[in-house]
mmCIF file of C-alpha atoms and ligand atoms in Angstrom:
data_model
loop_
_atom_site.group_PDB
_atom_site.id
_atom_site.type_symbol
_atom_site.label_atom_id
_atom_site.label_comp_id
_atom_site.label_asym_id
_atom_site.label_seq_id
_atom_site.Cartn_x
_atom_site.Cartn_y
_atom_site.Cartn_z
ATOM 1 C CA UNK A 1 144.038 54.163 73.974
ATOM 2 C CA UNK A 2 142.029 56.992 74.848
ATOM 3 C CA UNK A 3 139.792 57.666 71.926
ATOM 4 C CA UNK A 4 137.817 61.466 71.091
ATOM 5 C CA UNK A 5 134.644 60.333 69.607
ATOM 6 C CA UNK A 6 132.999 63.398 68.058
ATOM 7 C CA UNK A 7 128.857 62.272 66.952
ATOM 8 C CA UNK A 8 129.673 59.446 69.312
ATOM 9 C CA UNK A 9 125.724 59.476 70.701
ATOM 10 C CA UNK A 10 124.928 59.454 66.972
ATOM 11 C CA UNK A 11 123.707 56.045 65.286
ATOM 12 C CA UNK A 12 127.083 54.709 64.365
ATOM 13 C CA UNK A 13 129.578 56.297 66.795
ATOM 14 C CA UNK A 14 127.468 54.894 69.509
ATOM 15 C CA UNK A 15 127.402 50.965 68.336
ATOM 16 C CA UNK A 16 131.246 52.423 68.095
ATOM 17 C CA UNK A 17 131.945 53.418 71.618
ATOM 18 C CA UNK A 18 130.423 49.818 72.373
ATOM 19 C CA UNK A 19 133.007 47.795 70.163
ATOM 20 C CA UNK A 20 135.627 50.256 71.617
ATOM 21 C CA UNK A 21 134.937 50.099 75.166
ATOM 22 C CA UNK A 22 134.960 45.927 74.798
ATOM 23 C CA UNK A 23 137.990 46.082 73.135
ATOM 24 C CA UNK A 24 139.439 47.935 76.299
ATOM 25 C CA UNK A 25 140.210 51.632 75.208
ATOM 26 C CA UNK A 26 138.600 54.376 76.676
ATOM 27 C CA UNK A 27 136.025 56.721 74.923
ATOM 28 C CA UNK A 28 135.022 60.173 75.194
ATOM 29 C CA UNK A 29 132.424 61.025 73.632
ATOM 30 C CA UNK A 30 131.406 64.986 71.909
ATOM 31 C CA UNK A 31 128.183 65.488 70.312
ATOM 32 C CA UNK A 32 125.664 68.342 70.034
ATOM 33 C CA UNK A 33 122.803 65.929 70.147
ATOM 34 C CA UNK A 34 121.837 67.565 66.780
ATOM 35 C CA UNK A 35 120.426 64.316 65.739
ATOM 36 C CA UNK A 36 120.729 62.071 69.174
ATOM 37 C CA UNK A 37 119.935 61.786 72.445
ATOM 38 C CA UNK A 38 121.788 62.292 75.857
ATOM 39 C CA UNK A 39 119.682 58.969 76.870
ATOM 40 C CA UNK A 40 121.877 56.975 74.557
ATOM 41 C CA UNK A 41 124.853 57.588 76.573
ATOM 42 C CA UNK A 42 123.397 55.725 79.649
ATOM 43 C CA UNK A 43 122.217 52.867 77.397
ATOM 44 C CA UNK A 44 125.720 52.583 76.183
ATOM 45 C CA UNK A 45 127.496 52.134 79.686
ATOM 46 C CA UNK A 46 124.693 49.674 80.608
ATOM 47 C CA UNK A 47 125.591 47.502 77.943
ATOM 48 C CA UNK A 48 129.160 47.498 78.251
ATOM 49 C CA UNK A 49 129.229 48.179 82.211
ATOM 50 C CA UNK A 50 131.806 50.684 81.672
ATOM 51 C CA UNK A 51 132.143 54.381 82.122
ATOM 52 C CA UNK A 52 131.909 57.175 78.915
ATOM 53 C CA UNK A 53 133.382 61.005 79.488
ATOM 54 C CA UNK A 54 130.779 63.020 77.652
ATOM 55 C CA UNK A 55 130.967 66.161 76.474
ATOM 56 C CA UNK A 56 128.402 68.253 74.821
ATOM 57 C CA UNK A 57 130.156 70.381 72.274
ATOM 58 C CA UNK A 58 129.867 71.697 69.079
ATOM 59 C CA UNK A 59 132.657 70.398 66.471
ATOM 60 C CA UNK A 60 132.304 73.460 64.681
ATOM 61 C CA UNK A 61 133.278 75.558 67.697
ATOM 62 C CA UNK A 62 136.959 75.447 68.465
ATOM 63 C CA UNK A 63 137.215 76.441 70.952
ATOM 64 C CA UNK A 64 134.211 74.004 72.744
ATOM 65 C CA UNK A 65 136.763 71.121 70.970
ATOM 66 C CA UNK A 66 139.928 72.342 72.428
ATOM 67 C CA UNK A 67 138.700 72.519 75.751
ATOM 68 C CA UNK A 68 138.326 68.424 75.476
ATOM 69 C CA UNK A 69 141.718 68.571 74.863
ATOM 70 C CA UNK A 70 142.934 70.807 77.270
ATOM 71 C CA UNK A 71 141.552 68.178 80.279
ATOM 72 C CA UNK A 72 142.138 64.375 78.165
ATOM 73 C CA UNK A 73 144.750 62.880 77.153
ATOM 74 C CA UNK A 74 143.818 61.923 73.562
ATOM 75 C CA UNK A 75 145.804 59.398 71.288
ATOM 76 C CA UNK A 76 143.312 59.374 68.624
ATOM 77 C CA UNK A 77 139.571 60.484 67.235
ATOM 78 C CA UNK A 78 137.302 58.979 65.288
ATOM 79 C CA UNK A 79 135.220 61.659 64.100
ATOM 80 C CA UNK A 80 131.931 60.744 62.949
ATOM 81 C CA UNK A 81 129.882 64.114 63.638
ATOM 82 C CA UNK A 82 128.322 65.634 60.397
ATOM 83 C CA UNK A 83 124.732 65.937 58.593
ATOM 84 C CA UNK A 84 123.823 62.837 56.780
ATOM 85 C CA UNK A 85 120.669 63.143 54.504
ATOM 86 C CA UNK A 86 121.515 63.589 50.824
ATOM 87 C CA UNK A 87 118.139 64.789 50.195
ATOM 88 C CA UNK A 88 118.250 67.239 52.824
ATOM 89 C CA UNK A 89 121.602 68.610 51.481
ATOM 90 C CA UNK A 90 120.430 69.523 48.397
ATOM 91 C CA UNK A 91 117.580 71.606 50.173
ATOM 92 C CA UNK A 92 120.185 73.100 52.804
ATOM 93 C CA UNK A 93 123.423 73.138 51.170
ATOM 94 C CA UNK A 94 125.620 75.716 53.082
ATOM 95 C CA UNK A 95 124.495 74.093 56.775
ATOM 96 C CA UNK A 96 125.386 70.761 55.567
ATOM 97 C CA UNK A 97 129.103 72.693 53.963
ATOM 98 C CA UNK A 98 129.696 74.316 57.085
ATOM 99 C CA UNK A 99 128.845 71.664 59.568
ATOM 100 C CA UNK A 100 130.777 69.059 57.918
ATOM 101 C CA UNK A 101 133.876 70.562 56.654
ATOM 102 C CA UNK A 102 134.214 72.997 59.054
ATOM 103 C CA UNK A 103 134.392 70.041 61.500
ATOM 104 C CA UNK A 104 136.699 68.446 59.709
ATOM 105 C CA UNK A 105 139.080 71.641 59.425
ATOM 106 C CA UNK A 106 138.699 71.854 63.645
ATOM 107 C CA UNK A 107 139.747 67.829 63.760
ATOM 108 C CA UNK A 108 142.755 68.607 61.817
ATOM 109 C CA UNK A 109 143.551 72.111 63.411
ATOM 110 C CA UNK A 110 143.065 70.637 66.894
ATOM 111 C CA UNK A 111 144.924 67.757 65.983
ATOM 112 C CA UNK A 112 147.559 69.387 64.694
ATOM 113 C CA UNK A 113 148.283 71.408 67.795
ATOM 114 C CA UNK A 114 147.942 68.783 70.231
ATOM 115 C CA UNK A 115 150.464 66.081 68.425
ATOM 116 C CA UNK A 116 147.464 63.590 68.295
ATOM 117 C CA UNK A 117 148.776 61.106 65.140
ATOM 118 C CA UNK A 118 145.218 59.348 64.642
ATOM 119 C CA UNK A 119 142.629 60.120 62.949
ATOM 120 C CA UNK A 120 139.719 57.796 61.687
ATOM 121 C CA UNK A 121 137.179 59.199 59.642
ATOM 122 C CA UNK A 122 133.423 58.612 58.806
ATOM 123 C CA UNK A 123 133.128 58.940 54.528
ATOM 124 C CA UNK A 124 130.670 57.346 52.679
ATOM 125 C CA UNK A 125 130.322 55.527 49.591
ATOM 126 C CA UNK A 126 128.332 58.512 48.178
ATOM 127 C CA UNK A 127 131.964 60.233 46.779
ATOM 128 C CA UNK A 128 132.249 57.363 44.551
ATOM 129 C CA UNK A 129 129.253 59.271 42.723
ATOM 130 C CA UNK A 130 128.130 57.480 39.113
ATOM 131 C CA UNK A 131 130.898 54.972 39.142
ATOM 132 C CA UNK A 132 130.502 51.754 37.967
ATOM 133 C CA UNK A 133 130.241 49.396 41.328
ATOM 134 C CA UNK A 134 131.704 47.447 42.814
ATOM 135 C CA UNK A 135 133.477 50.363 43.915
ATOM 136 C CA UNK A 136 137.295 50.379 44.768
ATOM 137 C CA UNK A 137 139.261 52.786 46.835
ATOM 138 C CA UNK A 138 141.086 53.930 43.664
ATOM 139 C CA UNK A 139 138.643 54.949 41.548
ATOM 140 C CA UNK A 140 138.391 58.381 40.350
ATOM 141 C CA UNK A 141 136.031 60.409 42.349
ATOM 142 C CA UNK A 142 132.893 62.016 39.694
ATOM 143 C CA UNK A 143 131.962 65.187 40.483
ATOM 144 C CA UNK A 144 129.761 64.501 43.158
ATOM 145 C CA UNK A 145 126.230 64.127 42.356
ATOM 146 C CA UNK A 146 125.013 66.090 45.945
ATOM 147 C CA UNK A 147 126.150 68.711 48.661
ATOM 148 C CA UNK A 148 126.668 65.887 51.066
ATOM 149 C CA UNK A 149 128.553 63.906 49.160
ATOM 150 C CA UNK A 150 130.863 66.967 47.887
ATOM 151 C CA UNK A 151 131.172 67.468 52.011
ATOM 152 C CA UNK A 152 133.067 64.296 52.414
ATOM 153 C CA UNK A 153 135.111 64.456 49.382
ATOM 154 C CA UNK A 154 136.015 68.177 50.844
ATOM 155 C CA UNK A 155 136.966 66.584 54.414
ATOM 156 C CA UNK A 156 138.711 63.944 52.486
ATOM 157 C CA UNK A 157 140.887 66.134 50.542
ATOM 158 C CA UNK A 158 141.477 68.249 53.863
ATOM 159 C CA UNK A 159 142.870 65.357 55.751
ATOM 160 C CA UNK A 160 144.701 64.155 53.052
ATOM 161 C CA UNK A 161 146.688 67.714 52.827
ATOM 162 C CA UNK A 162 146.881 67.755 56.178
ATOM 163 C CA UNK A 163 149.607 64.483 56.084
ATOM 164 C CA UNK A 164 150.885 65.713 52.916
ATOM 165 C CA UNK A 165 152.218 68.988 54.748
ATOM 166 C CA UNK A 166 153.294 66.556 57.863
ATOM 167 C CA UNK A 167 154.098 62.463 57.092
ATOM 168 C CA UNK A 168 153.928 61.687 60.524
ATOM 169 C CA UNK A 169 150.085 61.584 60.883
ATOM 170 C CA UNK A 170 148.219 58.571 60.466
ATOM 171 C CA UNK A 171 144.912 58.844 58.606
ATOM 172 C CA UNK A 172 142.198 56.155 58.034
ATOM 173 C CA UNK A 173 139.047 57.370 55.725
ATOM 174 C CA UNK A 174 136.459 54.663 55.887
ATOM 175 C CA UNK A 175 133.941 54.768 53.420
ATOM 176 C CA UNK A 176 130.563 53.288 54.539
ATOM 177 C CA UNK A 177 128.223 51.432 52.397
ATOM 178 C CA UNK A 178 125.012 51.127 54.388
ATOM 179 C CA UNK A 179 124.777 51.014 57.817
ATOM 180 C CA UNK A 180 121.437 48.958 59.063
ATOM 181 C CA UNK A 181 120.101 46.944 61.622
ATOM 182 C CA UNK A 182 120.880 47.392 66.011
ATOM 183 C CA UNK A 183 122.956 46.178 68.666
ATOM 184 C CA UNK A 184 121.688 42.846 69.820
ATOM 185 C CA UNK A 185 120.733 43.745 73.163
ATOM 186 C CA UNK A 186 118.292 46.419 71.544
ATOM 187 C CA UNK A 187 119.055 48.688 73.936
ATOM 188 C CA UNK A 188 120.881 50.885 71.362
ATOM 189 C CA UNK A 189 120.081 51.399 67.379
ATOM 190 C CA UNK A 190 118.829 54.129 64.500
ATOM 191 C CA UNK A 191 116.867 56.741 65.942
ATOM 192 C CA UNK A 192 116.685 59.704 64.288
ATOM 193 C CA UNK A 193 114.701 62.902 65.418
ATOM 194 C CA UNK A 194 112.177 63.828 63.251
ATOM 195 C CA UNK A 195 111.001 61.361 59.838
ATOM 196 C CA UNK A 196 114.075 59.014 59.186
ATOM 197 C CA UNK A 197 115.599 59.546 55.613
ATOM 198 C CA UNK A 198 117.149 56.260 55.555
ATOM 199 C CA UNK A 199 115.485 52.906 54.694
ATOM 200 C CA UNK A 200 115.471 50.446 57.432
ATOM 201 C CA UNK A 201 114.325 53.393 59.963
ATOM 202 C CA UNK A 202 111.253 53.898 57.448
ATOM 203 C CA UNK A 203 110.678 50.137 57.652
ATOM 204 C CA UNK A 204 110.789 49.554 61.090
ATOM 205 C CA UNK A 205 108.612 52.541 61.992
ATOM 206 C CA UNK A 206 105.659 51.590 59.359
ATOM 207 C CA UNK A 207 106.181 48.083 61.365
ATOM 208 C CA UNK A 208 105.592 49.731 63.995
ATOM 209 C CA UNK A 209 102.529 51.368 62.896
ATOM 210 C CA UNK A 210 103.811 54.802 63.425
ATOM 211 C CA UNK A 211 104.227 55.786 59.681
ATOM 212 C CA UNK A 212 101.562 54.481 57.213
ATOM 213 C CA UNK A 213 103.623 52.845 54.587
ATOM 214 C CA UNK A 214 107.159 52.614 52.862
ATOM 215 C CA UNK A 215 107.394 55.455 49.812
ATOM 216 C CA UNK A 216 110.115 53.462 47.749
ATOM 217 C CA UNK A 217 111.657 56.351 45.591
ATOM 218 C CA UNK A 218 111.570 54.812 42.113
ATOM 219 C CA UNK A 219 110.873 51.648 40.092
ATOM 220 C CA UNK A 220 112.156 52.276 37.039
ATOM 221 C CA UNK A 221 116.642 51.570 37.649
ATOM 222 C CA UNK A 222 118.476 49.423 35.516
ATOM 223 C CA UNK A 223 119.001 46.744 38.611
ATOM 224 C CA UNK A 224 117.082 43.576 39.744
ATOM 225 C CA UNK A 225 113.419 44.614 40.449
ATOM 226 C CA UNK A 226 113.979 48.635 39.153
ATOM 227 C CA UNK A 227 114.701 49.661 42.885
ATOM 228 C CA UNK A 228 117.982 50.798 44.040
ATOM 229 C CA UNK A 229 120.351 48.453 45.084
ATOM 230 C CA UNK A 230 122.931 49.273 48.143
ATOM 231 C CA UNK A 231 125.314 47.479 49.761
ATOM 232 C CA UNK A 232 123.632 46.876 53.415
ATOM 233 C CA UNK A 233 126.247 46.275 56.562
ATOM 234 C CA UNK A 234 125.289 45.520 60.159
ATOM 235 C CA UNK A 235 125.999 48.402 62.021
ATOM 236 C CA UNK A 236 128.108 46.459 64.361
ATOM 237 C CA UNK A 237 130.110 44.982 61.551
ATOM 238 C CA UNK A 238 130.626 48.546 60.978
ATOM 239 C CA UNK A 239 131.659 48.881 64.478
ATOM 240 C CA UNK A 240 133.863 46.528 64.443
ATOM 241 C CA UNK A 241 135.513 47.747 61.907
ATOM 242 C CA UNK A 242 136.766 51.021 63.147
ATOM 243 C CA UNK A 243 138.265 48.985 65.959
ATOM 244 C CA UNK A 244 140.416 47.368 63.105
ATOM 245 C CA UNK A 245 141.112 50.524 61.453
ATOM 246 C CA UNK A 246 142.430 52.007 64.588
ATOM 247 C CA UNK A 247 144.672 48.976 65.235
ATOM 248 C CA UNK A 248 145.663 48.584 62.019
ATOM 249 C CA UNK A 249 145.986 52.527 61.233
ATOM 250 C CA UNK A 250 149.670 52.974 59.216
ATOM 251 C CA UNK A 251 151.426 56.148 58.337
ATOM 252 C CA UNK A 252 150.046 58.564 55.919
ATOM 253 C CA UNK A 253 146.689 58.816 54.542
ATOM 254 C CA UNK A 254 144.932 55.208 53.987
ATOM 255 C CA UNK A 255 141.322 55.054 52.461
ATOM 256 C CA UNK A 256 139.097 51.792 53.053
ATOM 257 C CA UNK A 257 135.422 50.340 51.839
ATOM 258 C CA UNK A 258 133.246 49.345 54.539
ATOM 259 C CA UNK A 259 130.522 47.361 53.063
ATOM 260 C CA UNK A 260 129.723 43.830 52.689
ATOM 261 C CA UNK A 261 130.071 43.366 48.746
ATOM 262 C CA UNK A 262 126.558 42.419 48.060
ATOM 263 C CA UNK A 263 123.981 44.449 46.781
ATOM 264 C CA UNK A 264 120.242 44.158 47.843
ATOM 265 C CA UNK A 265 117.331 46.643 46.062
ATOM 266 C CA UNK A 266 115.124 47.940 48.100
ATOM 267 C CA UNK A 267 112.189 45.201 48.018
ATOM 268 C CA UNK A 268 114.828 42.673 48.398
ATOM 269 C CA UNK A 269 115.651 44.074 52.001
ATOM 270 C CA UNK A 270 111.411 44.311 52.665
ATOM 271 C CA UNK A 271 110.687 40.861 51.596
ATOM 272 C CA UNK A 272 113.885 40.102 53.809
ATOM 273 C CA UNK A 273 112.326 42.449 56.698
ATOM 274 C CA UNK A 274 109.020 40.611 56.438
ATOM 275 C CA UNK A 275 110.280 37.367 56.170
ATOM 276 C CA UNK A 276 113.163 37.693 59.412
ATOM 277 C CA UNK A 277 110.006 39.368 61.696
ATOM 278 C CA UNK A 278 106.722 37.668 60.486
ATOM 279 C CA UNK A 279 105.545 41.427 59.842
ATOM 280 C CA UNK A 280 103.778 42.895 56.671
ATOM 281 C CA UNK A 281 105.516 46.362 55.059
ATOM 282 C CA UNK A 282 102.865 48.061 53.153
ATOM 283 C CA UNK A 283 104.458 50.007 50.147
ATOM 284 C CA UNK A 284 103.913 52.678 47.737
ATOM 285 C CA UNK A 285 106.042 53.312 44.466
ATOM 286 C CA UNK A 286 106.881 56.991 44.129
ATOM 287 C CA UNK A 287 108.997 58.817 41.772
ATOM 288 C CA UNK A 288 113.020 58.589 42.136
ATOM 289 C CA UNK A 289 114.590 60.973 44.696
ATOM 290 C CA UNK A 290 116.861 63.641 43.611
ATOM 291 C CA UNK A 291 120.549 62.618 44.458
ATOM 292 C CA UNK A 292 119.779 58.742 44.376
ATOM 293 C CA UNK A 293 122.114 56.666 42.112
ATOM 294 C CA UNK A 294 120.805 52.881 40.900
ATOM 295 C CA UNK A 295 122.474 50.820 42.780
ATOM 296 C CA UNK A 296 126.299 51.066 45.092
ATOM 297 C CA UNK A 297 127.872 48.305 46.472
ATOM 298 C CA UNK A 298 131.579 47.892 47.794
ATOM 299 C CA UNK A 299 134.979 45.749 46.642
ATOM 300 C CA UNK A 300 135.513 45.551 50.766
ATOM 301 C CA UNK A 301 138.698 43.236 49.499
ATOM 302 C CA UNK A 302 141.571 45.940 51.163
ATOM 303 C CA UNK A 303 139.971 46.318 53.958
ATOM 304 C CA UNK A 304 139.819 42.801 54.441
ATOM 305 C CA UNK A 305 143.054 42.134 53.780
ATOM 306 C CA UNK A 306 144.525 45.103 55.378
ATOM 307 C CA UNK A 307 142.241 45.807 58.310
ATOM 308 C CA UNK A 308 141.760 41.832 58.909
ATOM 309 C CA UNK A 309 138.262 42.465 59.244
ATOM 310 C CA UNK A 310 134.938 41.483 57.529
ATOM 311 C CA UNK A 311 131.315 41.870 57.465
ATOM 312 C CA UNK A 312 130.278 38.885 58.900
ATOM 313 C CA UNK A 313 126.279 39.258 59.823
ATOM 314 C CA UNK A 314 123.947 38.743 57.247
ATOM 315 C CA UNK A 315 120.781 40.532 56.092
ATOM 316 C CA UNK A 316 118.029 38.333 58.049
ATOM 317 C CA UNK A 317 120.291 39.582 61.535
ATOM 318 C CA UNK A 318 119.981 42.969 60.145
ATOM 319 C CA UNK A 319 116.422 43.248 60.014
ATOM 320 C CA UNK A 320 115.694 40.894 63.281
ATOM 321 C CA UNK A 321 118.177 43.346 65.228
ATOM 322 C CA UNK A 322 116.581 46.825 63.588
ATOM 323 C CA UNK A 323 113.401 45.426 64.515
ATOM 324 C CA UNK A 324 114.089 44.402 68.429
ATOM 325 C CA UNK A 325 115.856 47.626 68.874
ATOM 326 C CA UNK A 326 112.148 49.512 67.249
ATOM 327 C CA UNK A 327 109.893 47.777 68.983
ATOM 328 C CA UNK A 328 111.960 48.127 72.219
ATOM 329 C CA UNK A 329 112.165 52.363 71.638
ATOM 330 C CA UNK A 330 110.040 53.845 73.709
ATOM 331 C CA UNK A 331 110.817 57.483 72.425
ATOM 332 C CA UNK A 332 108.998 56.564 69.437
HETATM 333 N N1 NAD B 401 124.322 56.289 58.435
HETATM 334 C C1 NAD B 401 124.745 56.212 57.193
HETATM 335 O O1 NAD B 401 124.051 55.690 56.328
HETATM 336 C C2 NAD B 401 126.103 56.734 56.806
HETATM 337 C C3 NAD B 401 126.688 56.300 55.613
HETATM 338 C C4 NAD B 401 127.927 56.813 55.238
HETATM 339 C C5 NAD B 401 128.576 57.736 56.048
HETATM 340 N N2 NAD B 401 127.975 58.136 57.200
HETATM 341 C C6 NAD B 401 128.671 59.137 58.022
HETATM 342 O O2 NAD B 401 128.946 58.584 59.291
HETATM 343 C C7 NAD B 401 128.867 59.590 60.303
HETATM 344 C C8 NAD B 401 127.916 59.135 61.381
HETATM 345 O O3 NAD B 401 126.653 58.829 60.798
HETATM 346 P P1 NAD B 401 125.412 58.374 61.686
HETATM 347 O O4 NAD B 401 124.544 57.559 60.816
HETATM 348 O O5 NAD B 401 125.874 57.821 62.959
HETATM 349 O O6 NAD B 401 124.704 59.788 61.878
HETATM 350 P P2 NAD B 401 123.974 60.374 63.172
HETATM 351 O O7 NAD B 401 123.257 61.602 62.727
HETATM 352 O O8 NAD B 401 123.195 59.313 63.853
HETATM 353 O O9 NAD B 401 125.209 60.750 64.092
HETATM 354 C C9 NAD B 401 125.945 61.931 63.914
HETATM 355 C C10 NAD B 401 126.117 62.529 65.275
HETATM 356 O O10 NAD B 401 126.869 63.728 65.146
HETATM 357 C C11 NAD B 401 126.254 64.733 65.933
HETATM 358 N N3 NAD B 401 126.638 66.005 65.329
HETATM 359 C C12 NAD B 401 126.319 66.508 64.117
HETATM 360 N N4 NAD B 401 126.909 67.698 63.934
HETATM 361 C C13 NAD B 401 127.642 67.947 65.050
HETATM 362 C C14 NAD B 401 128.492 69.001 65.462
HETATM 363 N N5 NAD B 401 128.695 70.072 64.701
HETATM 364 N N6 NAD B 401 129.061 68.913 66.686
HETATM 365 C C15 NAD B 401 128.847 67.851 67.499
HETATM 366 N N7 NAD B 401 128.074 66.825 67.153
HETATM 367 C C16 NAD B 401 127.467 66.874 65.949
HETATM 368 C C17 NAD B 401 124.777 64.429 65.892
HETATM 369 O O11 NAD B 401 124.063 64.965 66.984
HETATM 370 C C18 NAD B 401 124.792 62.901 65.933
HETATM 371 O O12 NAD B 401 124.776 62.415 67.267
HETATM 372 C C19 NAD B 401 128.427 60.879 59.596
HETATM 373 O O13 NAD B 401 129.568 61.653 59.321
HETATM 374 C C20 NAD B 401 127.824 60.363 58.302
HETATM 375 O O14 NAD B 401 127.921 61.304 57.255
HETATM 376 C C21 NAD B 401 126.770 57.655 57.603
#
């Protein structure tokens, strides 16, 4: 299939395009570079030895998108662009409301118009707000507890109206737990501009020397140690699993978990860091962040079972792979 990637230079859509391209569809890729580099796109066709059609667009723009669509065929998208930092949502609520849902309004538009029936997209485990986990696909969505999290449950609801007003359209929502660790070549991984926001990016830069030491936002949870616990998944596990989704995308609008099913707090994942590199992670406990929840971790079972596909590398290959792919970055 040929497969629109929007945010396919990003940290996920690019482990993506490599599952995809060695599972023999063909990718193009849009992206602003908002939050990636060009330089990724090379890296990705050296590892796979196969050619990417890149286009640098903005989703928001329509007309930028239809253009792609005017010159490919396209028999699905996987549309992964959007803001990602919880934190940073609350600070800057209407960019993250009008990058991410107006995005998702252009998918479906553009979709729409050009009879493409598949549609895979990027939500997060964040919608299932202050439920109890393990989380299932069914259960009730809380008000959302952040502006990024209300972003995905917007774009959900959008896509989901979208097939209600037309059956024929087949729509996938995977909800990530979180994504960690690099591909194994370490040619490709997390590298966000500017100070990371997520975890194993903090980690793997104070390995690295560049930042000082690990803030770890709170002590004081009702979990394990009193840090948050998440659900970790190797980024290609993640991968891996949109390539399922897509071949196992049905009629009408199907949600699935992507996670692993185990949680791991925060100290549990540096003692596992230091333990998987032979490196020390200085740390600092600071004061909870606003947004976080205690802990999040998935029931994965329907995806399993429906997607016949599961998490399968563990948390020591996590933090070897995050680590080869950091100390092999040299735009650090
Ligand atoms: N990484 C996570 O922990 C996580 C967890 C759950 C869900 N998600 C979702 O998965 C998707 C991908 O996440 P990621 O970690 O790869 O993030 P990322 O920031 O690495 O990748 C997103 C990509 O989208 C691009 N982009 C952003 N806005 C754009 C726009 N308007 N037009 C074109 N390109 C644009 C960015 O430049 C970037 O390359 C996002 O939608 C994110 O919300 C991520």
């Amino acid at each position: 299939m040929n497969i629109l990637i929007t945010g396919g230079a990003g940290y996920i859509g690019s482990h993506t395009c490599i599952a995809l391209l060695g599972a023999g569809h063909k990718v193009i890729v849009a992206d602003n570079f908002y939050n990636s580099a060009i330089e990724t796109i090379d890296k990705i066709q050296e590892v796979t030895n196969k050619k990417i059609i890149i286009y640098k667009n903005d989703i928001t723009n329509y007309f930028e998108l239809e253009s792609i669509f005017n010159e490919n065929p396209i028999d699905g998208v996987i549309h992964f662009a959007g803001y990602k930092a919880v934190d940073e949502s609350i600070k800057r609520p209407l960019d993250y409301y009008y990058n991410n849902v107006l995005s998702t309004i252009n998918i479906a538009k553009i979709c729409t118009k050009y009879n493409v029936k598949k549609i895979v997209f990027s939500s997060s485990a964040t919608v299932y707000g202050n439920n109890m986990p393990p989380f299932v696909e069914k259960m009730k969505l809380q008000p959302s507890i952040n502006p990024y999290g209300e972003t995905k449950v917007m774009s959900e609801r959008i896509l989901m109206d979208m097939v209600n007003a037309n059956f024929t359209f087949k729509v996938s929502i995977l909800r990530y737990f979180n994504p960690v660790g690099a591909h194994e070549s370490g040619l490709i991984g997390e590298n966000p501009n500017g100070k990371p926001n997520n975890l194993m990016p903090y980690i793997t830069q104070v390995a690295k020397g560049k930042l000082e030491k690990l803030r770890v936002f709170g002590n004081d949870y009702p979990t394990i140690d009193g840090t948050g616990v998440r659900d970790y998944i190797h980024v290609m596990d993640l991968a891996e699993g949109h390539v399922a989704a897509l071949n196992n995308i049905k009629q009408g609008t199907n949600i699935y978990n992507l996670g692993t099913g185990k949680g791991t707090s925060v100290l549990e994942l540096v003692n596992a860091f230091e333990e998987a590199n032979n490196v020390k992670i200085p740390y600092e406990i600071t004061s909870r962040r606003p947004g976080d929840i205690a802990q999040a971790y998935a029931d994965p079972s329907k995806a399993n079972k429906e997607l016949k596909w599961e998490a399968k590398r563990d948390l020591l290959s996590m933090c070897r792979d995050a680590w080869r792919f950091e100390k092999n970055n040299k735009t650090l």
